[in-house]
Amino acid sequence: MGAGIVGLSTAYKLSLSFPEAHILVLEKENKVAAHQTGKNSGVIHSGIYYKPGSYKAKNCKDGRHQLVEFCTEHGIAMDICGKVIVATDEDEIPRLEAIYERGVENEIEGIEKIGPEELKQIEPHVKGIAAIKVPCAGIVDFGGMCVKLRELLESGNGKVEFGQEVRQIKKEGDEILVKTKSSVFKTKYLINCAGLYCDHVARAAGIKSPVKIVPFKGEYYELRPEAEYLVNNLIYPLPNPEFPFLGVHFTRMALGGIECGPNAVFVFKREGYGKLAFSFKESLESLTFKGFWKMAAQHWRMGMDEYKRSFSKKAFVKGLQKLIPSVREEHLKVSPPGIRAMALQPNGEILDDFYYEIIENQIHVLNAPSPAATAGLAIGDEIVKKVRTEFGL
Ligand SMILES: Cc1cc2nc3c(=O)[nH]c(=O)nc-3n(C[C@H](O)[C@H](O)[C@H](O)COP(=O)(O)OP(=O)(O)OC[C@H]3O[C@@H](n4cnc5c(N)ncnc54)[C@H](O)[C@@H]3O)c2cc1C
């Protein structure tokens, strides 16, 4: 279930591998890509950042290649425009070197270390002392990709049913009963790709996973048209290695416009996009999880900075000015946020890599963080492989 990019890519790949099967995607909203997939930065990640040998490293690169082919074939808005990862002072050079080395180990095509002159030619308004040029990164319309995946699925042996929120999953003989508010569905096999609610769905199926999803909002501003000249393509800072986010960056969007962000703030409601959104039940769930407090104790300083940036446009702009000193508050207008499903372990550690739990005839995707949108089609292949080996099909 779940008509985000992971669920739809999985359903599409299953439909190609098992043309005799009936594939049904249950989605609680009334459209595809309603949450993380449709509210993200729209960046095709290269795979440079990830630990060599990890699922992320492998699936990001493979997924990127498949994505480019898919979008080219189906006319989805996409541009392999390249990006720069910029060091703005000497202290950051060792981190730049470390990321470059990772990129080499991950065999990311065409990466190059460049100096301030070449950086100026690529992005004239950026102030940096060195950078990594990543020509294979790009931008895409992930929402458009999901619409096409649904169309392809439904022109074959699959269907997406909207308005079906899965609430209960029960084994009955060799079948699985999936209950939603209005219907009961029977199936032999089930794959949970419910994004922000994947742990709830797993729990509804009786899985006692130690991993819990904690929601982190990413807020954006957009450059007003008269300030768009400041950015050509994708401009990233060096990420803080202790945090799983990439830092606020400038992103040209595939459907037009330039976004700045996202930050990363803990929120009290998983799909609470408004500034004051609150759910008592979901807050209690996060705040009574000991992993949450262990993480908070470790990262409180960073968390406070992020809250400051959330409530003060001035503080947000100050972060952006590290990369582009001439950007000003009046250049920016608020743009809609997205919310990340961050998987936390009871010891407070953030689960970094993609993660699945499997019980009889069920696969639960319990962590699909960035770059899962880039990697979607490769994750679909990975799940098909698991279906074959684990379900003996
Ligand atoms: C702010 C932000 C920026 C990001 N930037 C990038 C980027 O630039 N590039 C990149 O590659 N990745 C990026 N990511 C990460 C990427 O968007 C996610 O990893 C990816 O979209 C996850 O896809 P998904 O299908 O698992 O989740 P989702 O897209 O959230 O889909 C899950 C679906 O399940 C449905 N669902 C939930 N519960 C139920 C239920 N009980 N019954 C039925 N349906 C249910 C939801 O309605 C939803 O449609 C970003 C994420 C965020 C939030």
CSV table of C-alpha atoms and ligand atoms in Angstrom, one decimal:
chain,number,residue,atom,x,y,z
A,1,MET,CA,0.0,0.0,0.0
A,2,GLY,CA,1.0,3.7,-0.4
A,3,ALA,CA,0.9,5.6,-3.7
A,4,GLY,CA,4.1,7.5,-3.1
A,5,ILE,CA,7.1,6.8,-5.4
A,6,VAL,CA,8.2,3.7,-3.4
A,7,GLY,CA,4.8,2.0,-3.5
A,8,LEU,CA,4.1,2.9,-7.1
A,9,SER,CA,7.6,1.9,-8.3
A,10,THR,CA,7.2,-1.4,-6.5
A,11,ALA,CA,3.8,-2.1,-7.9
A,12,TYR,CA,5.0,-1.2,-11.4
A,13,LYS,CA,8.1,-3.5,-11.1
A,14,LEU,CA,5.9,-6.3,-9.7
A,15,SER,CA,3.5,-5.9,-12.6
A,16,LEU,CA,6.3,-6.4,-15.1
A,17,SER,CA,7.8,-9.4,-13.2
A,18,PHE,CA,4.5,-11.1,-12.5
A,19,PRO,CA,2.1,-10.4,-15.4
A,20,GLU,CA,-0.3,-13.0,-14.2
A,21,ALA,CA,-0.8,-11.4,-10.7
A,22,HIS,CA,-3.4,-8.9,-9.7
A,23,ILE,CA,-1.7,-5.9,-8.1
A,24,LEU,CA,-3.7,-3.5,-6.0
A,25,VAL,CA,-2.3,-0.3,-4.4
A,26,LEU,CA,-4.4,1.0,-1.5
A,27,GLU,CA,-3.9,4.7,-0.9
A,28,LYS,CA,-5.6,6.8,1.8
A,29,GLU,CA,-5.6,10.1,-0.1
A,30,ASN,CA,-7.3,10.9,-3.4
A,31,LYS,CA,-4.2,11.3,-5.5
A,32,VAL,CA,-0.7,9.9,-6.0
A,33,ALA,CA,2.4,11.5,-4.4
A,34,ALA,CA,0.3,13.3,-1.8
A,35,HIS,CA,3.0,13.4,0.9
A,36,GLN,CA,6.8,13.1,0.9
A,37,THR,CA,7.1,12.3,-2.8
A,38,GLY,CA,5.0,15.3,-3.9
A,39,LYS,CA,6.4,17.7,-1.4
A,40,ASN,CA,10.2,17.1,-1.7
A,41,SER,CA,13.0,19.1,-3.3
A,42,GLY,CA,12.7,17.4,-6.7
A,43,VAL,CA,16.4,16.7,-6.9
A,44,ILE,CA,17.9,13.7,-8.7
A,45,HIS,CA,20.6,12.8,-6.3
A,46,SER,CA,23.9,11.5,-7.7
A,47,GLY,CA,24.7,9.1,-4.8
A,48,ILE,CA,27.9,10.9,-3.8
A,49,TYR,CA,27.1,11.2,0.0
A,50,TYR,CA,26.3,7.7,0.9
A,51,LYS,CA,28.3,5.0,2.7
A,52,PRO,CA,29.9,2.8,0.1
A,53,GLY,CA,28.2,-0.6,0.0
A,54,SER,CA,25.0,0.7,1.6
A,55,TYR,CA,21.6,0.2,0.1
A,56,LYS,CA,21.4,3.9,-0.3
A,57,ALA,CA,24.6,4.1,-2.3
A,58,LYS,CA,23.7,1.2,-4.6
A,59,ASN,CA,20.1,2.0,-5.1
A,60,CYS,CA,20.6,5.8,-5.6
A,61,LYS,CA,23.0,5.3,-8.5
A,62,ASP,CA,21.0,2.5,-10.1
A,63,GLY,CA,17.7,4.3,-9.5
A,64,ARG,CA,19.1,7.5,-11.0
A,65,HIS,CA,20.0,5.7,-14.2
A,66,GLN,CA,16.6,4.1,-14.4
A,67,LEU,CA,14.8,7.4,-13.6
A,68,VAL,CA,16.6,9.2,-16.4
A,69,GLU,CA,15.7,6.5,-18.9
A,70,PHE,CA,12.1,6.4,-17.6
A,71,CYS,CA,11.6,10.2,-17.7
A,72,THR,CA,13.2,10.4,-21.2
A,73,GLU,CA,11.0,7.7,-22.5
A,74,HIS,CA,7.8,9.1,-21.0
A,75,GLY,CA,8.3,12.8,-21.4
A,76,ILE,CA,8.5,13.7,-17.7
A,77,ALA,CA,10.0,17.1,-16.9
A,78,MET,CA,13.7,16.5,-16.0
A,79,ASP,CA,17.0,18.1,-16.4
A,80,ILE,CA,20.5,16.7,-15.6
A,81,CYS,CA,21.7,20.2,-14.9
A,82,GLY,CA,24.5,19.3,-12.4
A,83,LYS,CA,25.2,20.7,-8.9
A,84,VAL,CA,27.9,22.2,-6.9
A,85,ILE,CA,28.7,21.3,-3.2
A,86,VAL,CA,30.4,24.4,-1.8
A,87,ALA,CA,33.0,24.9,0.9
A,88,THR,CA,32.8,28.5,2.2
A,89,ASP,CA,35.7,28.4,4.6
A,90,GLU,CA,38.9,26.6,5.3
A,91,ASP,CA,37.4,24.5,8.2
A,92,GLU,CA,35.1,22.8,5.7
A,93,ILE,CA,37.9,21.6,3.3
A,94,PRO,CA,38.4,18.3,5.1
A,95,ARG,CA,34.7,17.5,4.8
A,96,LEU,CA,34.8,18.5,1.1
A,97,GLU,CA,37.7,16.1,0.7
A,98,ALA,CA,35.9,13.3,2.5
A,99,ILE,CA,32.7,13.7,0.4
A,100,TYR,CA,34.8,13.7,-2.8
A,101,GLU,CA,36.6,10.5,-1.7
A,102,ARG,CA,33.2,8.9,-1.1
A,103,GLY,CA,32.1,10.0,-4.5
A,104,VAL,CA,35.1,8.3,-6.0
A,105,GLU,CA,34.5,5.1,-4.1
A,106,ASN,CA,30.9,5.1,-5.2
A,107,GLU,CA,32.0,5.7,-8.8
A,108,ILE,CA,29.9,8.7,-9.3
A,109,GLU,CA,30.4,9.8,-12.9
A,110,GLY,CA,32.3,13.0,-13.7
A,111,ILE,CA,32.8,14.5,-10.2
A,112,GLU,CA,35.5,17.0,-10.0
A,113,LYS,CA,37.1,19.3,-7.3
A,114,ILE,CA,37.1,22.9,-8.5
A,115,GLY,CA,38.4,26.2,-7.3
A,116,PRO,CA,36.7,29.5,-6.8
A,117,GLU,CA,37.2,30.7,-10.4
A,118,GLU,CA,35.5,27.7,-12.0
A,119,LEU,CA,32.8,27.9,-9.3
A,120,LYS,CA,32.2,31.5,-10.3
A,121,GLN,CA,31.7,30.5,-13.9
A,122,ILE,CA,29.1,27.9,-12.9
A,123,GLU,CA,27.3,29.9,-10.2
A,124,PRO,CA,28.4,33.6,-10.4
A,125,HIS,CA,26.7,34.7,-7.2
A,126,VAL,CA,28.1,32.0,-4.9
A,127,LYS,CA,30.9,32.8,-2.6
A,128,GLY,CA,33.0,29.7,-2.0
A,129,ILE,CA,36.7,28.8,-1.7
A,130,ALA,CA,36.3,25.3,-3.2
A,131,ALA,CA,33.6,23.0,-4.5
A,132,ILE,CA,32.8,19.6,-5.9
A,133,LYS,CA,31.1,19.7,-9.3
A,134,VAL,CA,28.6,16.9,-9.7
A,135,PRO,CA,27.5,16.9,-13.3
A,136,CYS,CA,25.1,13.8,-13.1
A,137,ALA,CA,22.8,15.4,-10.4
A,138,GLY,CA,19.6,17.0,-11.7
A,139,ILE,CA,16.0,17.9,-11.2
A,140,VAL,CA,12.7,16.1,-11.9
A,141,ASP,CA,9.0,16.3,-11.5
A,142,PHE,CA,8.5,13.3,-9.1
A,143,GLY,CA,4.7,14.0,-9.0
A,144,GLY,CA,4.6,13.6,-12.8
A,145,MET,CA,6.6,10.4,-12.5
A,146,CYS,CA,4.1,9.0,-10.1
A,147,VAL,CA,1.2,9.9,-12.4
A,148,LYS,CA,2.9,8.0,-15.2
A,149,LEU,CA,3.7,5.0,-13.0
A,150,ARG,CA,0.0,4.7,-12.1
A,151,GLU,CA,-1.0,5.0,-15.7
A,152,LEU,CA,1.4,2.2,-16.7
A,153,LEU,CA,0.3,0.0,-13.8
A,154,GLU,CA,-3.3,0.5,-14.7
A,155,SER,CA,-2.8,-0.2,-18.4
A,156,GLY,CA,-1.5,-3.7,-17.3
A,157,ASN,CA,-2.5,-5.9,-14.4
A,158,GLY,CA,-2.6,-3.3,-11.6
A,159,LYS,CA,-4.9,-0.7,-10.0
A,160,VAL,CA,-4.7,2.1,-7.5
A,161,GLU,CA,-7.7,2.5,-5.1
A,162,PHE,CA,-7.9,5.9,-3.5
A,163,GLY,CA,-9.5,6.9,-0.2
A,164,GLN,CA,-8.6,3.5,1.4
A,165,GLU,CA,-6.7,4.0,4.6
A,166,VAL,CA,-5.4,0.6,5.8
A,167,ARG,CA,-6.3,0.2,9.5
A,168,GLN,CA,-6.0,-3.5,10.3
A,169,ILE,CA,-4.1,-6.4,8.8
A,170,LYS,CA,-5.0,-9.9,9.9
A,171,LYS,CA,-3.9,-13.4,8.8
A,172,GLU,CA,-6.7,-15.8,8.0
A,173,GLY,CA,-5.6,-19.2,6.8
A,174,ASP,CA,-3.2,-18.6,3.9
A,175,GLU,CA,-4.8,-15.2,3.1
A,176,ILE,CA,-4.3,-11.7,4.6
A,177,LEU,CA,-7.3,-9.6,5.4
A,178,VAL,CA,-6.7,-5.9,4.9
A,179,LYS,CA,-9.3,-3.7,6.5
A,180,THR,CA,-9.8,0.0,5.6
A,181,LYS,CA,-12.5,2.3,6.9
A,182,SER,CA,-15.1,1.2,4.3
A,183,SER,CA,-13.8,-2.2,2.8
A,184,VAL,CA,-12.1,-5.4,3.4
A,185,PHE,CA,-9.6,-6.7,0.9
A,186,LYS,CA,-8.2,-10.3,0.7
A,187,THR,CA,-4.7,-10.9,-0.6
A,188,LYS,CA,-1.9,-13.5,-0.5
A,189,TYR,CA,0.9,-11.1,-0.2
A,190,LEU,CA,1.3,-7.5,1.2
A,191,ILE,CA,3.9,-4.8,0.8
A,192,ASN,CA,3.8,-1.8,3.1
A,193,CYS,CA,5.1,1.4,1.6
A,194,ALA,CA,3.2,3.8,3.8
A,195,GLY,CA,5.9,6.4,4.3
A,196,LEU,CA,5.1,8.5,7.3
A,197,TYR,CA,2.8,5.9,8.7
A,198,CYS,CA,4.8,2.7,7.8
A,199,ASP,CA,5.4,1.9,11.5
A,200,HIS,CA,1.7,2.2,12.3
A,201,VAL,CA,0.8,-0.1,9.4
A,202,ALA,CA,3.5,-2.6,10.5
A,203,ARG,CA,2.1,-2.5,14.0
A,204,ALA,CA,-1.4,-3.1,12.6
A,205,ALA,CA,0.0,-6.3,11.1
A,206,GLY,CA,1.4,-7.4,14.5
A,207,ILE,CA,5.1,-6.5,13.8
A,208,LYS,CA,6.8,-5.4,17.0
A,209,SER,CA,9.6,-3.3,15.3
A,210,PRO,CA,11.8,-1.3,17.6
A,211,VAL,CA,12.0,1.4,14.9
A,212,LYS,CA,9.6,4.4,15.2
A,213,ILE,CA,8.9,7.1,12.7
A,214,VAL,CA,9.5,10.7,14.0
A,215,PRO,CA,8.3,13.5,11.7
A,216,PHE,CA,10.8,16.2,10.6
A,217,LYS,CA,9.4,19.1,8.7
A,218,GLY,CA,11.4,20.7,5.9
A,219,GLU,CA,10.4,24.4,5.2
A,220,TYR,CA,11.1,26.2,2.0
A,221,TYR,CA,11.2,29.7,0.7
A,222,GLU,CA,11.0,30.5,-3.0
A,223,LEU,CA,13.0,33.2,-4.8
A,224,ARG,CA,10.8,35.9,-6.2
A,225,PRO,CA,11.1,36.0,-10.0
A,226,GLU,CA,13.2,39.2,-9.9
A,227,ALA,CA,15.8,37.4,-7.8
A,228,GLU,CA,16.0,34.1,-9.8
A,229,TYR,CA,19.1,35.4,-11.6
A,230,LEU,CA,21.0,34.6,-8.4
A,231,VAL,CA,20.9,30.8,-9.0
A,232,ASN,CA,21.6,28.8,-12.2
A,233,ASN,CA,21.0,25.3,-11.0
A,234,LEU,CA,21.7,23.4,-7.7
A,235,ILE,CA,23.8,24.9,-5.0
A,236,TYR,CA,24.5,22.8,-1.8
A,237,PRO,CA,26.5,23.5,1.3
A,238,LEU,CA,28.7,20.9,2.9
A,239,PRO,CA,26.4,18.8,5.1
A,240,ASN,CA,27.0,18.4,8.9
A,241,PRO,CA,28.2,14.7,9.1
A,242,GLU,CA,26.3,14.3,12.4
A,243,PHE,CA,23.0,15.0,10.9
A,244,PRO,CA,21.1,13.1,8.2
A,245,PHE,CA,20.1,16.2,6.3
A,246,LEU,CA,22.0,18.0,3.5
A,247,GLY,CA,21.6,21.6,4.8
A,248,VAL,CA,19.6,24.4,3.3
A,249,HIS,CA,20.3,24.7,-0.4
A,250,PHE,CA,19.2,26.4,-3.6
A,251,THR,CA,17.2,24.2,-6.0
A,252,ARG,CA,16.0,25.1,-9.5
A,253,MET,CA,12.7,23.2,-9.8
A,254,ALA,CA,11.8,21.0,-12.9
A,255,LEU,CA,8.4,22.8,-13.3
A,256,GLY,CA,9.9,26.3,-12.8
A,257,GLY,CA,11.0,28.5,-9.9
A,258,ILE,CA,13.9,28.3,-7.4
A,259,GLU,CA,13.4,27.0,-3.9
A,260,CYS,CA,15.6,27.6,-0.9
A,261,GLY,CA,15.7,25.1,1.9
A,262,PRO,CA,14.6,22.8,3.5
A,263,ASN,CA,15.4,23.1,7.2
A,264,ALA,CA,14.6,20.2,9.5
A,265,VAL,CA,12.4,20.7,12.5
A,266,PHE,CA,10.6,18.1,14.7
A,267,VAL,CA,6.8,18.5,14.4
A,268,PHE,CA,3.9,17.3,16.5
A,269,LYS,CA,1.9,15.8,13.7
A,270,ARG,CA,3.1,13.5,10.9
A,271,GLU,CA,1.1,15.2,8.1
A,272,GLY,CA,0.8,18.5,9.9
A,273,TYR,CA,1.9,21.0,7.3
A,274,GLY,CA,0.5,24.1,9.0
A,275,LYS,CA,2.8,26.1,11.4
A,276,LEU,CA,0.6,25.3,14.4
A,277,ALA,CA,-0.5,21.7,13.4
A,278,PHE,CA,-0.7,19.5,16.4
A,279,SER,CA,-1.9,16.0,17.2
A,280,PHE,CA,-2.1,15.0,20.9
A,281,LYS,CA,-1.9,11.3,20.1
A,282,GLU,CA,1.0,11.6,17.7
A,283,SER,CA,2.9,14.0,20.0
A,284,LEU,CA,2.5,11.6,22.9
A,285,GLU,CA,3.8,8.8,20.7
A,286,SER,CA,7.0,10.6,19.8
A,287,LEU,CA,7.5,12.1,23.3
A,288,THR,CA,7.1,8.8,25.1
A,289,PHE,CA,9.6,7.0,22.9
A,290,LYS,CA,12.9,6.9,24.7
A,291,GLY,CA,14.8,7.1,21.4
A,292,PHE,CA,13.4,10.5,20.8
A,293,TRP,CA,14.8,11.9,24.0
A,294,LYS,CA,18.2,10.3,23.4
A,295,MET,CA,18.3,11.9,20.0
A,296,ALA,CA,17.2,15.2,21.4
A,297,ALA,CA,19.9,15.1,24.1
A,298,GLN,CA,22.5,14.5,21.4
A,299,HIS,CA,21.4,17.0,18.8
A,300,TRP,CA,19.6,19.7,20.9
A,301,ARG,CA,21.9,22.5,19.8
A,302,MET,CA,21.4,21.8,16.2
A,303,GLY,CA,17.6,21.4,16.9
A,304,MET,CA,17.4,24.9,18.5
A,305,ASP,CA,19.2,26.5,15.5
A,306,GLU,CA,16.7,24.8,13.2
A,307,TYR,CA,13.7,26.1,15.3
A,308,LYS,CA,15.2,29.6,15.1
A,309,ARG,CA,15.4,29.3,11.4
A,310,SER,CA,11.8,28.1,11.3
A,311,PHE,CA,10.4,31.1,13.2
A,312,SER,CA,12.8,33.8,12.0
A,313,LYS,CA,13.1,34.5,8.2
A,314,LYS,CA,16.1,36.6,9.1
A,315,ALA,CA,17.9,33.6,10.6
A,316,PHE,CA,16.9,31.5,7.6
A,317,VAL,CA,18.3,34.1,5.2
A,318,LYS,CA,21.5,34.3,7.2
A,319,GLY,CA,22.0,30.6,6.5
A,320,LEU,CA,21.5,31.1,2.8
A,321,GLN,CA,23.8,34.1,2.7
A,322,LYS,CA,26.7,31.8,3.6
A,323,LEU,CA,26.4,30.5,0.1
A,324,ILE,CA,25.0,33.6,-1.7
A,325,PRO,CA,25.8,36.8,0.2
A,326,SER,CA,23.6,39.0,-2.0
A,327,VAL,CA,20.4,37.1,-1.2
A,328,ARG,CA,18.1,39.3,0.9
A,329,GLU,CA,14.8,38.8,2.9
A,330,GLU,CA,12.8,40.7,0.3
A,331,HIS,CA,13.9,38.2,-2.4
A,332,LEU,CA,12.1,35.3,-0.7
A,333,LYS,CA,8.4,34.3,-0.3
A,334,VAL,CA,7.2,31.3,1.7
A,335,SER,CA,6.8,28.0,-0.2
A,336,PRO,CA,4.9,24.8,0.9
A,337,PRO,CA,6.8,22.5,3.3
A,338,GLY,CA,7.3,18.7,3.2
A,339,ILE,CA,7.6,16.3,6.1
A,340,ARG,CA,10.2,13.6,6.3
A,341,ALA,CA,9.6,10.2,7.9
A,342,MET,CA,12.7,9.8,10.1
A,343,ALA,CA,13.2,6.3,11.5
A,344,LEU,CA,14.6,6.4,15.0
A,345,GLN,CA,16.0,3.5,17.0
A,346,PRO,CA,15.4,3.1,20.8
A,347,ASN,CA,19.1,4.1,21.4
A,348,GLY,CA,18.3,7.5,19.8
A,349,GLU,CA,20.3,6.7,16.6
A,350,ILE,CA,18.8,7.7,13.4
A,351,LEU,CA,18.5,4.7,11.0
A,352,ASP,CA,20.5,5.9,8.1
A,353,ASP,CA,20.0,3.2,5.4
A,354,PHE,CA,16.9,1.8,3.7
A,355,TYR,CA,15.3,-0.8,6.0
A,356,TYR,CA,12.7,-3.6,5.6
A,357,GLU,CA,11.1,-6.1,7.9
A,358,ILE,CA,9.7,-9.3,6.5
A,359,ILE,CA,7.2,-11.7,8.1
A,360,GLU,CA,5.2,-14.4,6.3
A,361,ASN,CA,4.2,-13.1,2.9
A,362,GLN,CA,4.6,-9.5,4.0
A,363,ILE,CA,7.3,-7.0,3.4
A,364,HIS,CA,7.3,-3.8,5.4
A,365,VAL,CA,9.4,-0.9,4.2
A,366,LEU,CA,10.2,0.8,7.5
A,367,ASN,CA,12.8,3.4,6.3
A,368,ALA,CA,12.8,5.0,2.9
A,369,PRO,CA,14.4,8.4,3.5
A,370,SER,CA,16.1,10.6,0.9
A,371,PRO,CA,17.3,9.6,-1.7
A,372,ALA,CA,14.4,7.2,-1.9
A,373,ALA,CA,12.6,9.3,-4.5
A,374,THR,CA,15.7,9.2,-6.8
A,375,ALA,CA,16.1,5.5,-6.0
A,376,GLY,CA,12.4,4.5,-6.3
A,377,LEU,CA,12.7,2.3,-9.4
A,378,ALA,CA,15.8,0.5,-8.0
A,379,ILE,CA,14.0,0.0,-4.6
A,380,GLY,CA,11.1,-1.6,-6.7
A,381,ASP,CA,13.6,-4.0,-8.2
A,382,GLU,CA,15.0,-4.8,-4.7
A,383,ILE,CA,11.6,-5.6,-3.4
A,384,VAL,CA,10.8,-7.8,-6.4
A,385,LYS,CA,14.0,-9.7,-5.6
A,386,LYS,CA,12.8,-10.1,-1.9
A,387,VAL,CA,9.4,-11.3,-3.1
A,388,ARG,CA,11.1,-14.0,-5.2
A,389,THR,CA,13.5,-15.2,-2.5
A,390,GLU,CA,11.3,-14.7,0.6
A,391,PHE,CA,7.9,-15.8,-0.8
A,392,GLY,CA,9.4,-18.4,-3.1
A,393,LEU,CA,7.7,-17.0,-6.2
B,1,LIG,C1,11.3,18.0,2.5
B,1,LIG,C2,11.8,16.8,1.7
B,1,LIG,C3,12.7,16.9,0.7
B,1,LIG,C4,13.2,15.8,0.0
B,1,LIG,N1,14.0,15.9,-1.0
B,1,LIG,C5,14.3,14.8,-1.8
B,1,LIG,C6,15.0,15.0,-3.1
B,1,LIG,O1,15.2,16.1,-3.5
B,1,LIG,N2,15.4,13.9,-3.8
B,1,LIG,C7,15.1,12.6,-3.3
B,1,LIG,O2,15.4,11.6,-3.9
B,1,LIG,N3,14.4,12.4,-2.1
B,1,LIG,C8,14.0,13.5,-1.4
B,1,LIG,N4,13.3,13.4,-0.2
B,1,LIG,C9,13.0,12.0,0.2
B,1,LIG,C10,11.8,11.4,-0.6
B,1,LIG,O3,10.8,12.3,-0.9
B,1,LIG,C11,11.2,10.2,0.2
B,1,LIG,O4,12.3,9.4,0.6
B,1,LIG,C12,10.3,9.4,-0.7
B,1,LIG,O5,9.3,10.3,-1.3
B,1,LIG,C13,9.6,8.4,0.1
B,1,LIG,O6,8.6,7.8,-0.7
B,1,LIG,P1,7.5,6.9,-0.1
B,1,LIG,O7,6.7,6.4,-1.2
B,1,LIG,O8,8.1,5.9,0.8
B,1,LIG,O9,6.6,7.9,0.9
B,1,LIG,P2,5.4,8.9,0.5
B,1,LIG,O10,5.6,9.7,-0.7
B,1,LIG,O11,5.1,9.6,1.8
B,1,LIG,O12,4.2,7.9,0.2
B,1,LIG,C14,3.5,7.1,1.2
B,1,LIG,C15,2.1,7.0,0.8
B,1,LIG,O13,1.4,6.1,1.7
B,1,LIG,C16,0.1,6.6,2.0
B,1,LIG,N5,-0.3,6.0,3.3
B,1,LIG,C17,0.2,6.3,4.5
B,1,LIG,N6,-0.5,5.6,5.4
B,1,LIG,C18,-1.4,4.8,4.8
B,1,LIG,C19,-2.4,3.9,5.2
B,1,LIG,N7,-2.6,3.5,6.4
B,1,LIG,N8,-3.2,3.3,4.2
B,1,LIG,C20,-3.0,3.7,2.9
B,1,LIG,N9,-2.1,4.6,2.5
B,1,LIG,C21,-1.3,5.1,3.4
B,1,LIG,C22,0.4,8.1,2.1
B,1,LIG,O14,-0.9,8.8,1.9
B,1,LIG,C23,1.3,8.3,1.0
B,1,LIG,O15,0.7,8.6,-0.3
B,1,LIG,C24,12.8,14.5,0.4
B,1,LIG,C25,11.8,14.3,1.4
B,1,LIG,C26,11.3,15.5,2.0
B,1,LIG,C27,10.1,15.3,3.0
